[in-house]
Tab-separated table of C-alpha atoms and ligand atoms in Angstrom:
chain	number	residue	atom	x	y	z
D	1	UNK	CA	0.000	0.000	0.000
D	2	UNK	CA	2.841	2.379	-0.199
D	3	UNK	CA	2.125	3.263	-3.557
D	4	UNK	CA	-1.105	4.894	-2.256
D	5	UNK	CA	0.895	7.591	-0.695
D	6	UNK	CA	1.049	11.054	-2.195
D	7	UNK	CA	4.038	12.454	-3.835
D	8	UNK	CA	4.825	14.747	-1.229
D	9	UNK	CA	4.701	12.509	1.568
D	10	UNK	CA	6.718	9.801	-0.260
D	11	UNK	CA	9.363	12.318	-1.216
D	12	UNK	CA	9.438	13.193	2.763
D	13	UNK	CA	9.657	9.646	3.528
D	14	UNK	CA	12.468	9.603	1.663
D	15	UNK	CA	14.748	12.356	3.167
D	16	UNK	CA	13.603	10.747	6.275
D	17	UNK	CA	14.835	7.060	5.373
D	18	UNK	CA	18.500	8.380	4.534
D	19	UNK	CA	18.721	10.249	8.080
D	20	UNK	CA	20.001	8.369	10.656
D	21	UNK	CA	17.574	9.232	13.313
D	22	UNK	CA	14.371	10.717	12.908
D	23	UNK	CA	12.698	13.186	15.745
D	24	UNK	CA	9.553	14.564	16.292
D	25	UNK	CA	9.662	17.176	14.480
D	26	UNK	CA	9.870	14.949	11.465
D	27	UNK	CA	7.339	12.755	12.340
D	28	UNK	CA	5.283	16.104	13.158
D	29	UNK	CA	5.564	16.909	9.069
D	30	UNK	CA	5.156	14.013	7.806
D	31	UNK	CA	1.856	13.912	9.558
D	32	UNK	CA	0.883	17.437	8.208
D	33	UNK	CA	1.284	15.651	4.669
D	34	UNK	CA	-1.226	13.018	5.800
D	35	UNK	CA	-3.611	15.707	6.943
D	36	UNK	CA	-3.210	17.276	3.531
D	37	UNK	CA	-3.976	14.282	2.067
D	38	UNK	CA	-7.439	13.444	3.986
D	39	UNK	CA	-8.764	17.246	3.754
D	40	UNK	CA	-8.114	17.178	0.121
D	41	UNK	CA	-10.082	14.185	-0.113
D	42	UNK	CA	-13.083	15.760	1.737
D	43	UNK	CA	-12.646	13.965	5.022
D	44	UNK	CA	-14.597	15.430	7.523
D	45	UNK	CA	-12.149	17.633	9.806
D	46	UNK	CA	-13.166	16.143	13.232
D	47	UNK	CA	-12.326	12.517	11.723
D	48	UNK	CA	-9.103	14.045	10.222
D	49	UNK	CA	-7.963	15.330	14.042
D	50	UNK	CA	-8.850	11.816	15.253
D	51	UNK	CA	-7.445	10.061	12.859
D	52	UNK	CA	-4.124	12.312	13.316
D	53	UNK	CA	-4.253	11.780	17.159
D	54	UNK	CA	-4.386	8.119	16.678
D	55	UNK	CA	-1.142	8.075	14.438
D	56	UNK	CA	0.925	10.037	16.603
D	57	UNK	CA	0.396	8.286	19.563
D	58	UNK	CA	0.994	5.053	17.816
D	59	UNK	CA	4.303	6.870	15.498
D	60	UNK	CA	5.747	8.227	19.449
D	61	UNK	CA	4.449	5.290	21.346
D	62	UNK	CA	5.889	2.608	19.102
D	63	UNK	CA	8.964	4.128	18.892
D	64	UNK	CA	9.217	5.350	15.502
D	65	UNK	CA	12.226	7.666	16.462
D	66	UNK	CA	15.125	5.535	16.548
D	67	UNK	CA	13.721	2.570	14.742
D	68	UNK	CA	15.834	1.206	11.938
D	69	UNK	CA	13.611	2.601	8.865
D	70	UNK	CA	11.914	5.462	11.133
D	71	UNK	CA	10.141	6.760	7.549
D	72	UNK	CA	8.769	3.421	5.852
D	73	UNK	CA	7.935	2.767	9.801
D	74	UNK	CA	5.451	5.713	9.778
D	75	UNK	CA	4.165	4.856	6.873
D	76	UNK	CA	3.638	1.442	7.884
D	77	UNK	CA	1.384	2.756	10.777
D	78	UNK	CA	-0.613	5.390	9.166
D	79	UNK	CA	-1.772	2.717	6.266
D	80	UNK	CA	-3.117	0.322	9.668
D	81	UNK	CA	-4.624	2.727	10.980
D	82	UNK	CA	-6.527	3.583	7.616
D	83	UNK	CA	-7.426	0.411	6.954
D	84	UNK	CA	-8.563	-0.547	10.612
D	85	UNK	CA	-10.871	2.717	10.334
D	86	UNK	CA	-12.358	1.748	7.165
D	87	UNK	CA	-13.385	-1.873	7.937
D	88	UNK	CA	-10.493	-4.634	6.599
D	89	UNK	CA	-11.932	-7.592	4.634
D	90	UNK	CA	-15.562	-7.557	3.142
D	91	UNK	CA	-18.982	-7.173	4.160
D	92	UNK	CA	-22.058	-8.971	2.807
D	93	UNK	CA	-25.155	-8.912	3.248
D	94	UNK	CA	-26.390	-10.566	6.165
D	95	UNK	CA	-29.703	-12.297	5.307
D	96	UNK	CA	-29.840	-14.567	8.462
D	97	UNK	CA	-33.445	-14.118	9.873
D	98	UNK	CA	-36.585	-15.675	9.245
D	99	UNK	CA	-37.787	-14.914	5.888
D	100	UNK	CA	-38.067	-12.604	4.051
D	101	UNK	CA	-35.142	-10.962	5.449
D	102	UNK	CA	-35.934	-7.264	5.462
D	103	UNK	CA	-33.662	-4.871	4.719
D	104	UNK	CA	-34.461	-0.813	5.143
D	105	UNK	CA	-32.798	1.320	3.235
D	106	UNK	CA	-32.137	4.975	4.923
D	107	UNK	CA	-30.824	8.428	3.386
D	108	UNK	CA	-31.079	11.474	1.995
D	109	UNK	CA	-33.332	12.171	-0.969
D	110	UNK	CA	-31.123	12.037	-3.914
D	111	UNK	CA	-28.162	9.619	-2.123
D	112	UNK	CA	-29.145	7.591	-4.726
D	113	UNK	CA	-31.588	4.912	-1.939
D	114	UNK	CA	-34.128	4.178	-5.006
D	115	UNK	CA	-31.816	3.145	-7.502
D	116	UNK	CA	-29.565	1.216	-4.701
D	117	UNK	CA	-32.367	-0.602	-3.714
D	118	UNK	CA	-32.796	-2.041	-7.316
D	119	UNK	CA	-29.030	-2.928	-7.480
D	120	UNK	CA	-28.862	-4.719	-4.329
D	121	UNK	CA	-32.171	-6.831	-5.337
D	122	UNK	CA	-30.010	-7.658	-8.639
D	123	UNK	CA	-27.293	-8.210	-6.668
D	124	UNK	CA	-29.430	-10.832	-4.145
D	125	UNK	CA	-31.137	-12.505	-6.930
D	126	UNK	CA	-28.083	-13.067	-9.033
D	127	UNK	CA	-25.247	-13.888	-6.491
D	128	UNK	CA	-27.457	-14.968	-3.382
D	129	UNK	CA	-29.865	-16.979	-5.938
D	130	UNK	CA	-32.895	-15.005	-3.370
D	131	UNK	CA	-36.265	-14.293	-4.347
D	132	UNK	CA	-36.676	-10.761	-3.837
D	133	UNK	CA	-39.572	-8.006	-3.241
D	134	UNK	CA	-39.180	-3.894	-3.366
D	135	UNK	CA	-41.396	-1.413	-1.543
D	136	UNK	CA	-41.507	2.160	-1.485
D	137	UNK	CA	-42.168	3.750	1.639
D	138	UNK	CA	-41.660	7.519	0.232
D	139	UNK	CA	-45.323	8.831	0.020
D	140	UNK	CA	-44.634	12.344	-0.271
D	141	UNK	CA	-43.339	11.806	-3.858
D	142	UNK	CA	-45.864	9.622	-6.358
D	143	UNK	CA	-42.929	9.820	-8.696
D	144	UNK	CA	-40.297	8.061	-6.694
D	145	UNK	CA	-42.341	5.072	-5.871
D	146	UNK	CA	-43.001	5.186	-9.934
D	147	UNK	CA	-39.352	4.726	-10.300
D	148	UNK	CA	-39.123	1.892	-8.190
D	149	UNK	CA	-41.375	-0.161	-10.094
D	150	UNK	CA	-39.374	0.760	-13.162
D	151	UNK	CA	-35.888	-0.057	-11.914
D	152	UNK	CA	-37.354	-3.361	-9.427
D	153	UNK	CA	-38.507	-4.294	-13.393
D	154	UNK	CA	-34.971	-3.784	-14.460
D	155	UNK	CA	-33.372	-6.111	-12.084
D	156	UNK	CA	-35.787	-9.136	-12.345
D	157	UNK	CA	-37.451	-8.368	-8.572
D	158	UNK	CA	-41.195	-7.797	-7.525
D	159	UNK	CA	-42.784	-4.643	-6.766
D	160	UNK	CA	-45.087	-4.580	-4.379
D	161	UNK	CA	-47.541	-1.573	-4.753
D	162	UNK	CA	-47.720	1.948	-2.688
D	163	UNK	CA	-49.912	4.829	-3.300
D	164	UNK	CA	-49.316	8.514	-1.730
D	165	UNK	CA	-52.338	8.204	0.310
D	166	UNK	CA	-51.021	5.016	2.714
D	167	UNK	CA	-49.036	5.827	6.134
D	168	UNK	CA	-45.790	4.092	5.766
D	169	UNK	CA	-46.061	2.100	8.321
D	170	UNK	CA	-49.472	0.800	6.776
D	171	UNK	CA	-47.405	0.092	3.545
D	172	UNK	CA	-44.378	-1.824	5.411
D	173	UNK	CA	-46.691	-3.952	7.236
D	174	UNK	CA	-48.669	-4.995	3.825
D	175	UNK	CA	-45.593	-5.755	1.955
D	176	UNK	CA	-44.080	-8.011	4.862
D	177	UNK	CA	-47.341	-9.854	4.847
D	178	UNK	CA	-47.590	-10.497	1.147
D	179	UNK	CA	-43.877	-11.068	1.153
D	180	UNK	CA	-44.412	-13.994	4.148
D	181	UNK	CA	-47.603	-15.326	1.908
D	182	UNK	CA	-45.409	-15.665	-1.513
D	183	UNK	CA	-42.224	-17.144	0.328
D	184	UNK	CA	-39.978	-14.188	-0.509
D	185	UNK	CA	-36.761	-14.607	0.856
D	186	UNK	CA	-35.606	-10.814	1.042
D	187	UNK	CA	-37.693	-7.236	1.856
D	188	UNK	CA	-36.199	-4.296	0.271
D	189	UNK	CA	-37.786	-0.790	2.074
D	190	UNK	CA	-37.060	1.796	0.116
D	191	UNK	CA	-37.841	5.351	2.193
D	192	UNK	CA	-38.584	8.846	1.605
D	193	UNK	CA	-35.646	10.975	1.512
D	194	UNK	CA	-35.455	14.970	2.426
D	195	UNK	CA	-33.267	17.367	1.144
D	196	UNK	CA	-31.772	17.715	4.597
D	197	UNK	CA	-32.466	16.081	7.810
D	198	UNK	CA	-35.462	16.519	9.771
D	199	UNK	CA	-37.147	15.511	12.705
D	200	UNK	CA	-40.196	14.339	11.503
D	201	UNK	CA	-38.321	11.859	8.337
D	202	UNK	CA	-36.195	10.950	11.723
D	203	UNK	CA	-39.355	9.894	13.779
D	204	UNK	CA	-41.027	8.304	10.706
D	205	UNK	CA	-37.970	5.630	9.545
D	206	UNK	CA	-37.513	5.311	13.356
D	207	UNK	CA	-41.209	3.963	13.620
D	208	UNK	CA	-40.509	1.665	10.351
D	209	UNK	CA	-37.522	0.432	11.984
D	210	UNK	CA	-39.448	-0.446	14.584
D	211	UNK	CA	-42.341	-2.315	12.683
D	212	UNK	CA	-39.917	-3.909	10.301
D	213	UNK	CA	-37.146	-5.138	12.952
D	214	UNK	CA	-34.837	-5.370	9.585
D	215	UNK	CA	-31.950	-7.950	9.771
D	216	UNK	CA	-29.863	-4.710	7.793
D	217	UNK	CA	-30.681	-1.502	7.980
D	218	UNK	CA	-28.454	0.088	5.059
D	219	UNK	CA	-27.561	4.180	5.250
D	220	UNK	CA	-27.052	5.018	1.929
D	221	UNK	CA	-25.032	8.172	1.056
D	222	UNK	CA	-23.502	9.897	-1.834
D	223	UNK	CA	-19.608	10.110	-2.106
D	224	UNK	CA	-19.807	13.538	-3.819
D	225	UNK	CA	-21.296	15.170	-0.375
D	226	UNK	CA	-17.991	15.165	0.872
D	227	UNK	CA	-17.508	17.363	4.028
D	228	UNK	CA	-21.810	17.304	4.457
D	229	UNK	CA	-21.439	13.477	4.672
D	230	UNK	CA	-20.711	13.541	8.095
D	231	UNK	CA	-23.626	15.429	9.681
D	232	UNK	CA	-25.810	13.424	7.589
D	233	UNK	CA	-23.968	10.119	9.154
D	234	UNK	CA	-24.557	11.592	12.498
D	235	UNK	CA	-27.972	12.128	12.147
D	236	UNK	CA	-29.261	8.773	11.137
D	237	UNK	CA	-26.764	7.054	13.397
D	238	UNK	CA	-27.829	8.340	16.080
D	239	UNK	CA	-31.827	7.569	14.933
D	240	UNK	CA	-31.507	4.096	13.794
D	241	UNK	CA	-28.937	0.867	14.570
D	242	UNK	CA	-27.097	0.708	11.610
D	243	UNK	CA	-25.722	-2.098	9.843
D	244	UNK	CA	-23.958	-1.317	7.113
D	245	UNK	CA	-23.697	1.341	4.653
D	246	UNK	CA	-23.561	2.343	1.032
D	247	UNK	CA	-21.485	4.717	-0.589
D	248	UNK	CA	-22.997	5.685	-3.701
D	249	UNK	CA	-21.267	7.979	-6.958
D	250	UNK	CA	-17.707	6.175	-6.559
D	251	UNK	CA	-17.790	6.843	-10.142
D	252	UNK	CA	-17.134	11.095	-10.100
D	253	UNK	CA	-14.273	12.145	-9.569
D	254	UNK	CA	-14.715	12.994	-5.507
D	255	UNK	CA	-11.398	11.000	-3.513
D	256	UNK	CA	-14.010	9.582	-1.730
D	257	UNK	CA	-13.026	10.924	1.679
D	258	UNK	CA	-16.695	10.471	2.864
D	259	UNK	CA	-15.841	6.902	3.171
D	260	UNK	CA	-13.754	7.504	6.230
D	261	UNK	CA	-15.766	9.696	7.668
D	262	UNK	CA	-19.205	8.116	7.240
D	263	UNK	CA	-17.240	4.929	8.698
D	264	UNK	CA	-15.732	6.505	11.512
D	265	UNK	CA	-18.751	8.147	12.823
D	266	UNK	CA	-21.014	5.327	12.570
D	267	UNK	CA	-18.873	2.588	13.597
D	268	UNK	CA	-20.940	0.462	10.774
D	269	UNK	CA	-18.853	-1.459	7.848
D	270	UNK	CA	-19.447	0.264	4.323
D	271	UNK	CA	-20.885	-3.072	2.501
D	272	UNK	CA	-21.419	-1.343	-0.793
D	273	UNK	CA	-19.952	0.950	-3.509
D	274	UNK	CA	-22.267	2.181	-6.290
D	275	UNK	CA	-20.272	3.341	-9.642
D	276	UNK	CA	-23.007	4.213	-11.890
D	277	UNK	CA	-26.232	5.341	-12.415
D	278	UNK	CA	-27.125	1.378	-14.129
D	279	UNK	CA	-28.876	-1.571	-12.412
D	280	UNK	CA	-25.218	-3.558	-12.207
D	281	UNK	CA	-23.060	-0.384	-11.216
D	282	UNK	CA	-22.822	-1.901	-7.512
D	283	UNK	CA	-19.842	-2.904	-6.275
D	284	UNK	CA	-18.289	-5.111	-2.764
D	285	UNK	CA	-16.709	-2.709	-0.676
D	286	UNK	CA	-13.008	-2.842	-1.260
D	287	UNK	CA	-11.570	-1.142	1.956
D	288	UNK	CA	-8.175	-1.159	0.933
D	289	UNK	CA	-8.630	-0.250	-2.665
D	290	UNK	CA	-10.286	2.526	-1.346
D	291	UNK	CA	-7.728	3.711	1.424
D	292	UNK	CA	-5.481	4.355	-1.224
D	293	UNK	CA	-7.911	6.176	-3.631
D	294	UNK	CA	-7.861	8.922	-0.215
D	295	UNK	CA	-4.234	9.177	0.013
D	296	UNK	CA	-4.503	9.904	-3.611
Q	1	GDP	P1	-32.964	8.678	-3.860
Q	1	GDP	O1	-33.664	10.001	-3.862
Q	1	GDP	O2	-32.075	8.529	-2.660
Q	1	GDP	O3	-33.861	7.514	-4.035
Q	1	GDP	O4	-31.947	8.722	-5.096
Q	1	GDP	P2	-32.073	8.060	-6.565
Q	1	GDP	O5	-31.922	6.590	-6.490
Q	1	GDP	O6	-33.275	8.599	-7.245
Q	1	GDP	O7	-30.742	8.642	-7.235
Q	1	GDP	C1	-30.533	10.030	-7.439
Q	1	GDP	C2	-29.689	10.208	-8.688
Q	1	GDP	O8	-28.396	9.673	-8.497
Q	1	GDP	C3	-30.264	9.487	-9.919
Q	1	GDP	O9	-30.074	10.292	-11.033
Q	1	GDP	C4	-29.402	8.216	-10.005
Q	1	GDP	O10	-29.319	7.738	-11.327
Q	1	GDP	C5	-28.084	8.727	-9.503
Q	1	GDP	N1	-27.239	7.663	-8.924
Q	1	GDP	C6	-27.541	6.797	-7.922
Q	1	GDP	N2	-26.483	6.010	-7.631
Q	1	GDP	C7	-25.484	6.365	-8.463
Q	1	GDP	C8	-24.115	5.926	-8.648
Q	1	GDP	O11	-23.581	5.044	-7.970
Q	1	GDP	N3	-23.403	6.575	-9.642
Q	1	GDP	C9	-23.939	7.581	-10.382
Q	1	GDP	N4	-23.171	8.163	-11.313
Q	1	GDP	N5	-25.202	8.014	-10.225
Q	1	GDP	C10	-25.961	7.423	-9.286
């Protein structure tokens, strides 16, 4: 992972490796290179200090002065620490409850929840071999539960029907009954978004989360936010028990800084990546893939 450094910082590791003793100070810069680095990439600045914190009391505490390669030592424990704060290995789904597993999607209105929803039912059916229903819970727009029964269409699911004038909860509990009748394995909820948070979108997925008791409840949330990423994260992780989370728009050109941030707030494993607006532009979460797509 050392190629996922930036040019400045590997130049400084450099001048470092041919000194014979490295102090503080050094380790002091090369840690303002690795701040760079993560503000550039939108990381949220509270998860930047943290994440600096950690490294320095691991780079002082483990004896980084005086160690044999004091620079490729540093290095060493700043790309750990990255990859223990974005989640090593990979993440599935987890579909282990009695069926149909429900899964809630959460997020802001145009994260990208809708078309997610359609990719992981693709996904489920295709690589899980599941039998899969979609709902939409978003009653405030006629249009967006329209689109759901497009896109379910486009990857092979069921669509279970919605109209504007149903309470959501009324909607969840119709669609886990019919789903229980037909032998669906797997629930998608797809919910209304808002532009921003609120208290009363809040209360209303909290009360679905409660009916549904979903095996995953999935935030969903768009790369390109950057900085914004982390209120949002804070917000819904405080409303609902996350599971896992999906980072959606991995295909502009944003570092994808959100990632750490979104993952460091919310303590939950980032499952997915979306990387295009298509039905099979879903991705597995590759932690450190992305680690070095921050460090740029
Ligand atoms: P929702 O309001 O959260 O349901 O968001 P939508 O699913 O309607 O998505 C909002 C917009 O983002 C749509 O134009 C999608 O096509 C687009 N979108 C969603 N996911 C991705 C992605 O991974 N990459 C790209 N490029 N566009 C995406």
């Amino acid at each position: 992972m050392a190629s996922a450094l930036t040019d400045k910082l590997s130049r400084l590791v450099k001048t470092i490796s041919g000194q014979a003793r490295i102090t503080e100070s050094n380790v002091t810069d090369m840690l303002r290179e690795v701040r760079m680095a993560l503000l550039e990439a939108d990381v949220a600045l509270p998860v930047v200090r943290d994440f600096i914190a950690r490294v320095k009391d691991k780079a002082l505490g483990q004896e980084v002065i005086g160690s044999l390669k004091p620079g490729q030592a540093l290095v060493g424990i700043v790309n750990k620490e990255l990859a223990a704060t974005m989640g090593e290995g990979v993440a599935d789904i987890n579909l282990a409850a009695q069926p149909p597993a429900v899964i809630l999607m959460a997020g802001l209105q145009g994260a990208g929840k809708t078309t997610t929803t359609a990719k992981l039912a693709k996904h489920l059916i295709e690589k899980r071999k599941k039998k899969v229903l979609t709902v939409s819970g978003d009653v405030y727009r006629p249009a967006a539960i329209e689109q759901l029964k497009t896109v379910t269409a486009q990857a092979g699911a069921e669509w279970f029907p919605s109209t504007p004038d149903q309470k959501p909860i009324d909607i969840a509990r119709a669609a886990i009954d019919y789903a229980r009748k037909h032998y669906f394995d797997v629930l998608l909820v797809d919910t209304a978004g808002r532009l921003a948070i609120d208290e009363a979108l809040m209360a209303e997925i909290k009360g679905l989360h409660a009916e549904l008791k979903p095996v995953e409840t999935l935030f969903v949330v768009d790369a390109m936010q950057g900085q914004d990423a982390a209120n949002t994260a804070r917000a819904f992780g405080e409303a609902l028990p996350l599971t896992g989370i999906v980072l959606t728009k991995l295909d502009g050109d944003s570092r994808g800084g959100a990632a750490l941030s979104v993952r460091q707030i919310t303590g939950a494993p980032i499952k997915f990546a979306g990387t295009s607006e298509k039905i099979d532009g879903l991705e597995v979460f590759d932690a450190e893939r992305h680690a070095g797509r921050i460090l740029g």
